[in-house]
Short mmCIF file of C-alpha atoms in Angstrom, two decimals:
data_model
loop_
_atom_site.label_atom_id
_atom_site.label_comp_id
_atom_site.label_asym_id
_atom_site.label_seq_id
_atom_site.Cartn_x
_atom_site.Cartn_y
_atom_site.Cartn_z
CA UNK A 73 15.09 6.57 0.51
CA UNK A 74 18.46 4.53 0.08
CA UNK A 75 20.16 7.33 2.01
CA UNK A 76 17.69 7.48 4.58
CA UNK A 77 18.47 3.52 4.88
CA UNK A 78 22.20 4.23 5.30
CA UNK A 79 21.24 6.47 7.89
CA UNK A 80 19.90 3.93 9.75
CA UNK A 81 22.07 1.27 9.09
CA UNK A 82 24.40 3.29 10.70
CA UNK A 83 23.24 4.38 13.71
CA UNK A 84 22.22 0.56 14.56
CA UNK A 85 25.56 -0.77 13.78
CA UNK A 86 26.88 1.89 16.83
CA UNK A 87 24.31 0.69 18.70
CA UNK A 88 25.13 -3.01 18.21
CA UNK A 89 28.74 -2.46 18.36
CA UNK A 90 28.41 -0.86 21.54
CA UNK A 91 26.00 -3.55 22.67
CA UNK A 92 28.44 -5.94 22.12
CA UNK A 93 31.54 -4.34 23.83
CA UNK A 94 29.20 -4.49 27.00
CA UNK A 95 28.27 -8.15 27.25
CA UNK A 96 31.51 -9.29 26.04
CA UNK A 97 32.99 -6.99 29.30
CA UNK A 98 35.22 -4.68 27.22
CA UNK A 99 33.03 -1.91 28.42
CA UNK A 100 32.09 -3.08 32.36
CA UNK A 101 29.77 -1.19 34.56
CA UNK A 102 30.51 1.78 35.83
CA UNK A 103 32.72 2.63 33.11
CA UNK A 104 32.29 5.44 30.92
CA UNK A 105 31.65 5.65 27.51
CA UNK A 106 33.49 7.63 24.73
CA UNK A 107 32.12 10.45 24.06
CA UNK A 108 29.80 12.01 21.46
CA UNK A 109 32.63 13.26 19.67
CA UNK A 110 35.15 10.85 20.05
CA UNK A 111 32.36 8.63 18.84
CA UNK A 112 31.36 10.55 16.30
CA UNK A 113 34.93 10.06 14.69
CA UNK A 114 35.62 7.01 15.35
CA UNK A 115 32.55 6.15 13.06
CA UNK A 116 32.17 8.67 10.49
CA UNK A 117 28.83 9.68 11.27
CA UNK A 118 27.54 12.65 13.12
CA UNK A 119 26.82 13.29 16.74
CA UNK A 120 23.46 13.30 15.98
CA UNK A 121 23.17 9.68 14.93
CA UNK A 122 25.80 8.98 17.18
CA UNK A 123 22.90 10.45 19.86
CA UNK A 124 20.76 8.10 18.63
CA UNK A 125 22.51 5.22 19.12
CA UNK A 126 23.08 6.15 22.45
CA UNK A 127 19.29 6.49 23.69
CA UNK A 128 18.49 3.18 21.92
CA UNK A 129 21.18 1.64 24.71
CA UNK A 130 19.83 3.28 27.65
CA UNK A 131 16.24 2.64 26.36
CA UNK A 132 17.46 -0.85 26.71
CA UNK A 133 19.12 -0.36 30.60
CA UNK A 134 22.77 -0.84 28.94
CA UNK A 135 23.84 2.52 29.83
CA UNK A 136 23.08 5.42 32.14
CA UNK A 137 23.66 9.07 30.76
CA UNK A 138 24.87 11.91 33.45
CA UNK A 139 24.20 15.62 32.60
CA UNK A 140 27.09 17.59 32.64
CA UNK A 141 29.11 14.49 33.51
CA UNK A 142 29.04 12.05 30.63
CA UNK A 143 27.56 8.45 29.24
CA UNK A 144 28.36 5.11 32.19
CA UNK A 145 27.80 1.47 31.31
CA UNK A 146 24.87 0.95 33.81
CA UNK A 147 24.96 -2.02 36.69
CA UNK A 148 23.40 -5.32 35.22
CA UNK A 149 20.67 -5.09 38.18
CA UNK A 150 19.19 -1.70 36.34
CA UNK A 151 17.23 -2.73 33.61
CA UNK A 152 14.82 -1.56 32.22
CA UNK A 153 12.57 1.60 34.20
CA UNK A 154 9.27 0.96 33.57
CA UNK A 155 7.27 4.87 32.20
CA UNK A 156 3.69 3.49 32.54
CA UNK A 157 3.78 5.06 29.38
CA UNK A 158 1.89 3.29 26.43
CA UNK A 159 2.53 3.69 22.70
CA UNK A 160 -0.64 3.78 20.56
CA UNK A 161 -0.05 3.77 16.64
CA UNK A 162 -3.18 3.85 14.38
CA UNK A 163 -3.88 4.60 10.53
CA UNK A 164 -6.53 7.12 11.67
CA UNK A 165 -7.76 8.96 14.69
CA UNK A 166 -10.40 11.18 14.22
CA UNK A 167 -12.75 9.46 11.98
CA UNK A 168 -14.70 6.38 11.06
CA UNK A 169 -14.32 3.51 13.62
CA UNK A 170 -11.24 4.50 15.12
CA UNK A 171 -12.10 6.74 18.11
CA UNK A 172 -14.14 3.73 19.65
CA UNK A 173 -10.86 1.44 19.05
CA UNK A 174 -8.65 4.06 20.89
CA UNK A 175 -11.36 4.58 23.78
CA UNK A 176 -11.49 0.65 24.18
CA UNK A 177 -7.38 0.58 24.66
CA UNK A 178 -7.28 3.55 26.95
CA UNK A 179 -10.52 2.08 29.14
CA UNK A 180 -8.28 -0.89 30.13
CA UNK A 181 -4.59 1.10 30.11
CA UNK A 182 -6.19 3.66 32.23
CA UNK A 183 -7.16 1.59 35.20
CA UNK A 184 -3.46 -0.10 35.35
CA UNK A 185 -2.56 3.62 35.75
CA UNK A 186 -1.02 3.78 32.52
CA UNK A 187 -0.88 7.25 29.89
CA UNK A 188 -1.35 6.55 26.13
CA UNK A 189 1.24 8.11 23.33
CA UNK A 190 -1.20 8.42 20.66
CA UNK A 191 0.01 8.78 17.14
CA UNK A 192 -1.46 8.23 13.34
CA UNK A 193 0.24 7.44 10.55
CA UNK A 194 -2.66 8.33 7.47
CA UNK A 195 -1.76 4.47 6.48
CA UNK A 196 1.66 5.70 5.24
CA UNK A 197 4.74 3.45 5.95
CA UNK A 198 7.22 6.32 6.30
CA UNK A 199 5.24 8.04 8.75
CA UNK A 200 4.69 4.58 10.50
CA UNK A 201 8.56 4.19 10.56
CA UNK A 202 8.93 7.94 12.07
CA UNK A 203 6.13 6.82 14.91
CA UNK A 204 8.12 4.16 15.86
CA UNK A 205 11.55 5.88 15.95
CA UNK A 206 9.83 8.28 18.03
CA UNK A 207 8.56 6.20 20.31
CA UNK A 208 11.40 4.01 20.80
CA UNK A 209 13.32 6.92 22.48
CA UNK A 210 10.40 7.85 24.09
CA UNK A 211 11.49 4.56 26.61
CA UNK A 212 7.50 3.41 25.97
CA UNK A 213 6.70 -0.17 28.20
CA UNK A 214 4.70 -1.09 25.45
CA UNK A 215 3.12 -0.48 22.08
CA UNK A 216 -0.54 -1.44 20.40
CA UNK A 217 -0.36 -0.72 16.62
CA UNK A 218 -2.51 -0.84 13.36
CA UNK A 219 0.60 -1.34 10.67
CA UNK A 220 -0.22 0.50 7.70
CA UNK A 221 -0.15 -1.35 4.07
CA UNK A 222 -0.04 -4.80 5.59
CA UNK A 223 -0.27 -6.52 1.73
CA UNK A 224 2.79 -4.60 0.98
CA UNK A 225 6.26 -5.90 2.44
CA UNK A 226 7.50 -4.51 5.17
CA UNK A 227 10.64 -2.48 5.04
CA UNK A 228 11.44 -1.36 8.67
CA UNK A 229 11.85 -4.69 10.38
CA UNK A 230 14.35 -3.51 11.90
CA UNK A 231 12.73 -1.08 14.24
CA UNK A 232 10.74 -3.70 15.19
CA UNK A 233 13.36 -5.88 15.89
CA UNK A 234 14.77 -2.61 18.07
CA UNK A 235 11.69 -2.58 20.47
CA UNK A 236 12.09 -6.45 20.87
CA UNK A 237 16.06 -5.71 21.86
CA UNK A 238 14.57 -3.25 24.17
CA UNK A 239 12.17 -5.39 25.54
CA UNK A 240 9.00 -2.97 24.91
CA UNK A 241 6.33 -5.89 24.25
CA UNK A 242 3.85 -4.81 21.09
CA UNK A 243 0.08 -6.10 19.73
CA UNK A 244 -1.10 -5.49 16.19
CA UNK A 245 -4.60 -4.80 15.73
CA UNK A 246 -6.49 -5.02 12.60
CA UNK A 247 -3.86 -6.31 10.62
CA UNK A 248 0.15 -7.67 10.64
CA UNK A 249 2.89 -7.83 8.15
CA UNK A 250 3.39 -10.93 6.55
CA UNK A 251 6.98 -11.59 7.53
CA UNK A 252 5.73 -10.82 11.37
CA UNK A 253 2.39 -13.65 11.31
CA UNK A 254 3.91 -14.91 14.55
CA UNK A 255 3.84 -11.77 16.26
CA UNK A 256 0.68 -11.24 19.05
CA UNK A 257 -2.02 -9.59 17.38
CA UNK A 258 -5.67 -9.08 17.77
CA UNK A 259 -7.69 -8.95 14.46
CA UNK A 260 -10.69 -9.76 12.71
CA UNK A 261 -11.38 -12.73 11.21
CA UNK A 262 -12.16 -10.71 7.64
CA UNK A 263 -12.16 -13.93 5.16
CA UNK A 264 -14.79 -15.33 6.99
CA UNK A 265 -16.65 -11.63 7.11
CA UNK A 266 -16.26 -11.36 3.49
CA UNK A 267 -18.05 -14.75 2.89
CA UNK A 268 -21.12 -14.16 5.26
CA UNK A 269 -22.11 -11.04 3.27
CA UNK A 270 -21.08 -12.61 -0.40
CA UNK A 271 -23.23 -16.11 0.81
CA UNK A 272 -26.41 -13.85 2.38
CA UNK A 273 -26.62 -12.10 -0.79
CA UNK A 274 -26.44 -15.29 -2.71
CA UNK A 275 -29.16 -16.93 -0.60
CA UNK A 276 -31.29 -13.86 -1.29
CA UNK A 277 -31.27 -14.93 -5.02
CA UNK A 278 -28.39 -13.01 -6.33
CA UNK A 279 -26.16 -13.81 -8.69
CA UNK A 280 -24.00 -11.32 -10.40
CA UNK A 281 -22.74 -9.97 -7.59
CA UNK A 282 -19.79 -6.82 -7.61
CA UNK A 283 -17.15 -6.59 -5.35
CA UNK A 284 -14.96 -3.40 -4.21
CA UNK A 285 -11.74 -4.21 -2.36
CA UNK A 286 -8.61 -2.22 -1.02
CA UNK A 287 -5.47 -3.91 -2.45
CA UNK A 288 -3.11 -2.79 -0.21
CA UNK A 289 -4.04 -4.35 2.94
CA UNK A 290 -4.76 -7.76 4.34
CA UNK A 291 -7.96 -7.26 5.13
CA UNK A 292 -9.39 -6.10 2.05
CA UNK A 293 -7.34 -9.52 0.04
CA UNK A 294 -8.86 -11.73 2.96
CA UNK A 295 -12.46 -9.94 2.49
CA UNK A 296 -11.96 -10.79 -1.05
CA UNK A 297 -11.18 -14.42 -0.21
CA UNK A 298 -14.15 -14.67 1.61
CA UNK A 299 -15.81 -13.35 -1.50
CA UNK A 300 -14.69 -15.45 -3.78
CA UNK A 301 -15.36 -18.65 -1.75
CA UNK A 302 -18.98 -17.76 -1.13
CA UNK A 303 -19.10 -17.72 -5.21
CA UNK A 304 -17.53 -20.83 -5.67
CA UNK A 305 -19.76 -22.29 -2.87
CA UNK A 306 -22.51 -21.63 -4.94
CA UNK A 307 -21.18 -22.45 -8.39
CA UNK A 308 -20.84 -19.14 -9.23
CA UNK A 309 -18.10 -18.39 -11.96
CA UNK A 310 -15.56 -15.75 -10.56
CA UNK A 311 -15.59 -12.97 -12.97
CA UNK A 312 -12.39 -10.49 -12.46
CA UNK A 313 -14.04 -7.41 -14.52
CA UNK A 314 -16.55 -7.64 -11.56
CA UNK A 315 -14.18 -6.58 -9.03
CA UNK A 316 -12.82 -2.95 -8.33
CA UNK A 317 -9.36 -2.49 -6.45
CA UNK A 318 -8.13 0.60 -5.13
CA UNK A 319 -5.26 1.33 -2.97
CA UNK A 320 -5.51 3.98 0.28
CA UNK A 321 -3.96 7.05 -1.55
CA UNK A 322 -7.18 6.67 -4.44
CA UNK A 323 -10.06 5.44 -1.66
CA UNK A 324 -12.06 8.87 -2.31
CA UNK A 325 -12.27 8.58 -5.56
CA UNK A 326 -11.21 5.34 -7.43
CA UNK A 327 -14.27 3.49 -6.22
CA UNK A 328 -16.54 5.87 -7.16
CA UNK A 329 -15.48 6.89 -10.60
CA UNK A 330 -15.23 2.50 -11.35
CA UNK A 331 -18.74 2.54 -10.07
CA UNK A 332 -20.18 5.22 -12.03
CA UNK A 333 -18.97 4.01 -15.40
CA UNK A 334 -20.30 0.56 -14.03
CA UNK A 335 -23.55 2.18 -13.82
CA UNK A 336 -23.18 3.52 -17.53
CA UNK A 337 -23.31 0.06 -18.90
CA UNK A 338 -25.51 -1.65 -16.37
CA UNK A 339 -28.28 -2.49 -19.37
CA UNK A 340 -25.68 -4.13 -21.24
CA UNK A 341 -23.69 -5.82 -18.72
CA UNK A 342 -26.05 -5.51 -15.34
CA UNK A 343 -25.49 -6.98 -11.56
CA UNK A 344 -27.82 -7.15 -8.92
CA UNK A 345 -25.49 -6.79 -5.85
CA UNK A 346 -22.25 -5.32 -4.40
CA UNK A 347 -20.10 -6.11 -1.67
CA UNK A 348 -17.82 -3.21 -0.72
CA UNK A 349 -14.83 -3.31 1.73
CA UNK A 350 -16.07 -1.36 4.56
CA UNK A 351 -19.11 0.91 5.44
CA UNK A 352 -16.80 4.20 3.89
CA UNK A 353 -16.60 2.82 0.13
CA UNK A 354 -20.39 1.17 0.32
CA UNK A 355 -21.90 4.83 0.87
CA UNK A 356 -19.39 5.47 -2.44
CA UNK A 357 -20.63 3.23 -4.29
CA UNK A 358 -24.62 4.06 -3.53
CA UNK A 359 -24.22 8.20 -4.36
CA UNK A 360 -22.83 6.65 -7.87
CA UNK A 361 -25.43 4.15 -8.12
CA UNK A 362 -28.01 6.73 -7.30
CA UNK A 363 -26.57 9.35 -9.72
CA UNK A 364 -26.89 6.85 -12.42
CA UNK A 365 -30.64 6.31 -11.38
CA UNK A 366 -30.13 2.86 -10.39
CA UNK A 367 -31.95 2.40 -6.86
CA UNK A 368 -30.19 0.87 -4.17
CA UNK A 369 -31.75 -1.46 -2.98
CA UNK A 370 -34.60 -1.87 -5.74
CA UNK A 371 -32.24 -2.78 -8.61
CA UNK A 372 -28.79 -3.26 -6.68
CA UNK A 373 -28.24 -4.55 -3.20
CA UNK A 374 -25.30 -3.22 -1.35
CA UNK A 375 -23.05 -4.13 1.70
CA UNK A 376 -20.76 -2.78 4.16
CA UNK A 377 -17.99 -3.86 6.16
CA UNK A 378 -16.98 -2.66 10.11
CA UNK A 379 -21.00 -1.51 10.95
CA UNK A 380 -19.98 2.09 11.50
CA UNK A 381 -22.48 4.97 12.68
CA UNK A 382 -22.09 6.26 9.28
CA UNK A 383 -23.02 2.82 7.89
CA UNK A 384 -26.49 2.96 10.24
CA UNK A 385 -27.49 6.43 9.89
CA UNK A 386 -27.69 6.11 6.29
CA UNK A 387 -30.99 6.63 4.76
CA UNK A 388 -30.91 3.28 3.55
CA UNK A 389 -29.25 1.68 6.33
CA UNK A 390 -26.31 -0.86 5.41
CA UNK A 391 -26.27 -4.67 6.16
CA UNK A 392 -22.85 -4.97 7.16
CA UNK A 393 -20.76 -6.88 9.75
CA UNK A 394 -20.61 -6.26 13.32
CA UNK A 395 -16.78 -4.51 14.50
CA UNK A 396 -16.06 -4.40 17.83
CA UNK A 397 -14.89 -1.19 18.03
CA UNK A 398 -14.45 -1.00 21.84
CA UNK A 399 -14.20 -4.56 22.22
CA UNK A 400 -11.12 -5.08 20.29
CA UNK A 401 -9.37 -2.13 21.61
CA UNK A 402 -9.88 -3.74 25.41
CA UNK A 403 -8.79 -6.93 24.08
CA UNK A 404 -5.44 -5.42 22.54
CA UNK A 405 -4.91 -3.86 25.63
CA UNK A 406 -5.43 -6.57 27.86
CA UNK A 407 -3.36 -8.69 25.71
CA UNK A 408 -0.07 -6.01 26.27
CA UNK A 409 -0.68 -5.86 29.64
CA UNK A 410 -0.14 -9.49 30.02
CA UNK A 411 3.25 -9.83 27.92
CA UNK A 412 4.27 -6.58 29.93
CA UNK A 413 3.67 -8.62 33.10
CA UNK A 414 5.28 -11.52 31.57
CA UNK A 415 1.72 -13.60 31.83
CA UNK A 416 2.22 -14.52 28.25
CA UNK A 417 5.53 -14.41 25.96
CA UNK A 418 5.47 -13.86 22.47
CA UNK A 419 4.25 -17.61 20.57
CA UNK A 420 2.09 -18.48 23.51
CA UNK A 421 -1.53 -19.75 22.80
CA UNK A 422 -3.38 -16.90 23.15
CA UNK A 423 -1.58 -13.98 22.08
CA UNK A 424 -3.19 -14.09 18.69
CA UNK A 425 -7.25 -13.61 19.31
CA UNK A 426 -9.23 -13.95 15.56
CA UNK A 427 -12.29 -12.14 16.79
CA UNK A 428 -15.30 -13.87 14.39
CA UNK A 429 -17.89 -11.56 12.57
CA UNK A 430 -21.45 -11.41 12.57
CA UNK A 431 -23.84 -10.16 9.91
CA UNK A 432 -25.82 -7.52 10.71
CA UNK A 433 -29.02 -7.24 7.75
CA UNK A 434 -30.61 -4.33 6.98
CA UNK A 435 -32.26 -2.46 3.83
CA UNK A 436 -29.61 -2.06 1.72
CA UNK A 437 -29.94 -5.77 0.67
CA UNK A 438 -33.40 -6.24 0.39
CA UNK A 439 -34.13 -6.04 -3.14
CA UNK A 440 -37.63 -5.26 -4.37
CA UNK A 441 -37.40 -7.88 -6.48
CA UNK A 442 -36.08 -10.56 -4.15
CA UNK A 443 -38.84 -9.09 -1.51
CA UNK A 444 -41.95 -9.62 -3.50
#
């Protein structure tokens, strides 16, 4: 890792010092650059990262690179040549609620004429950092991503900070890195989300109510928020041995194995209701529920999060709340296209959109013994 950062460090400091020969005039138009080699030297790194360097800067419109001839400062007038090519980075593809979110984006990007990069990053930052180093040489006019690990600290600013040099505009969906709150983004509003299903199992008579959260992204600690207010709402005493965190590399498994040996003491210590972070864990937690003979919804209410197709087709279908699957994709998209056409800059009103949530109720909270 620390030598991967040196790496990097490197490469950007050509690039800057470059950068800064050209606006200072050292290097003027039309003149050409050292070479790869020379470079290389001059340095101490290799051509390869020298390489790099290089395709940041004409990424950017500094310079103009001539096969066969060699590397020219480019005319100021150049700038930057737009690809109507479109980066889109997400933490899945194939699964869950994700194909609906990409076919949303490319709806909108498609009728501007635009072609989508599509990448995935399994919610891992390295593979999130490769995506973007990729794409950055890729000369992209814009990016739409889904960061992955958004609780944890961000450690590749700086590639961010390299499409913003290179004036390739980018939305966050779903979630954003602390440090980067300011940033345009489209997400949902998940406190509030994890309050309506916390405060319509309370009003159903509930009381001891479970919740299952992911720790390692914003929206499972602002679900949890949401949580805990609807408990303190009601004057109901917050009780941490009640809630189950897990982290993405243990979401098979963690949840399930906390609920089953839940379920092993439910005479001594029962609850009547659980509020799981998305559609995914809920159908977890019921197949350990049901193992244990407890009977969802009879004895223990449960709820989703994102109403999936998984989450409806259930045989005990899931209250939940309402994603926007498609919706938010077309929103990220039309958000992009306006910074790309300079309609909006980045700390405008509107380039953050909270999208709210809405409860959707079916069986799996309607307890037999609230019902009769």
């Amino acid at each position: 890792m620390e030598q991967e950062k040196k790496k990097q460090l490197k490469y950007y400091n050509l690039m800057k010092a470059l950068e800064q020969k050209i606006s200072s005039g050292k290097i003027r138009p039309g003149d050409k650059l050292p070479s790869e080699n020379v470079l290389s030297k001059e340095f101490e790194i290799s051509r390869q990262t020298v390489r790099k360097a290089l395709e940041i800067l004409e990424n950017k419109g500094l310079i103009i690179a001539k096969h066969g001839i060699g590397t020219f400062c480019a005319e100021p007038s150049r700038g930057k040549v737009p690809t109507k090519n479109i980066g889109v980075v997400t933490t899945y593809l194939s699964d869950y609620i994700f194909p609906r979110v990409i076919q949303g984006i490319d709806t909108v990007l498609n009728k501007q004429g635009y072609s989508i990069l599509l990448k995935n990053t399994n919610n891992s930052r390295q593979a999130e950092a490769s995506c973007l180093e990729e794409l950055i040489k890729k000369n992209i006019d814009g990016l739409i991503i889904e960061p992955s690990k958004t609780q944890i600290f961000c450690r590749h600013i700086k590639l961010y900070e390299q499409l913003e040099e290179s004036r390739i505009p980018y939305v966050f969906i779903q979630g954003c890195f602390s440090q980067m709150s300011d940033k345009p983004k489209v997400l949902m509003d998940d406190c509030k989300g994890g309050y309506l299903v916390t405060k319509h199992l309370i009003s159903l008579g509930h009381k001891t109510i479970v919740g299952v959260f992911k720790a390692d992204d914003m929206q499972g600690q602002k679900r949890h928020k949401g949580y805990v207010m609807a408990l303190q709402e009601a004057n109901i005493a917050y009780d941490p041995d009640k809630v189950v965190w897990f982290y993405t590399e243990d979401r098979m498994i963690h949840p399930y194995h906390q609920m089953k040996q839940m379920s092993q003491r439910y005479e001594q210590e029962p609850f009547d209701a659980v509020v799981c972070y998305n559609d995914q864990i809920a159908m977890a937690v019921i197949h350990a529920l049901e193992e244990k003979g407890i009977s969802v919804p009879k004895q223990v209410a449960v709820t989703g999060y994102d109403n999936s197709e998984l989450g409806s087709s259930l045989r005990i279908p899931l209250t939940t709340i309402a994603h926007p699957q498609n919706k938010l994709g077309e929103m990220a998209a039309e958000l992009l296209l306006k910074l790309i056409n300079k309609e909006l800059k980045v700390g405008d009103a509107g380039t953050t959109i909270l999208i709210e949530p809405e409860l959707v109720i079916r069986e799996s909270s309607q307890s037999e013994s609230i019902s009769n």
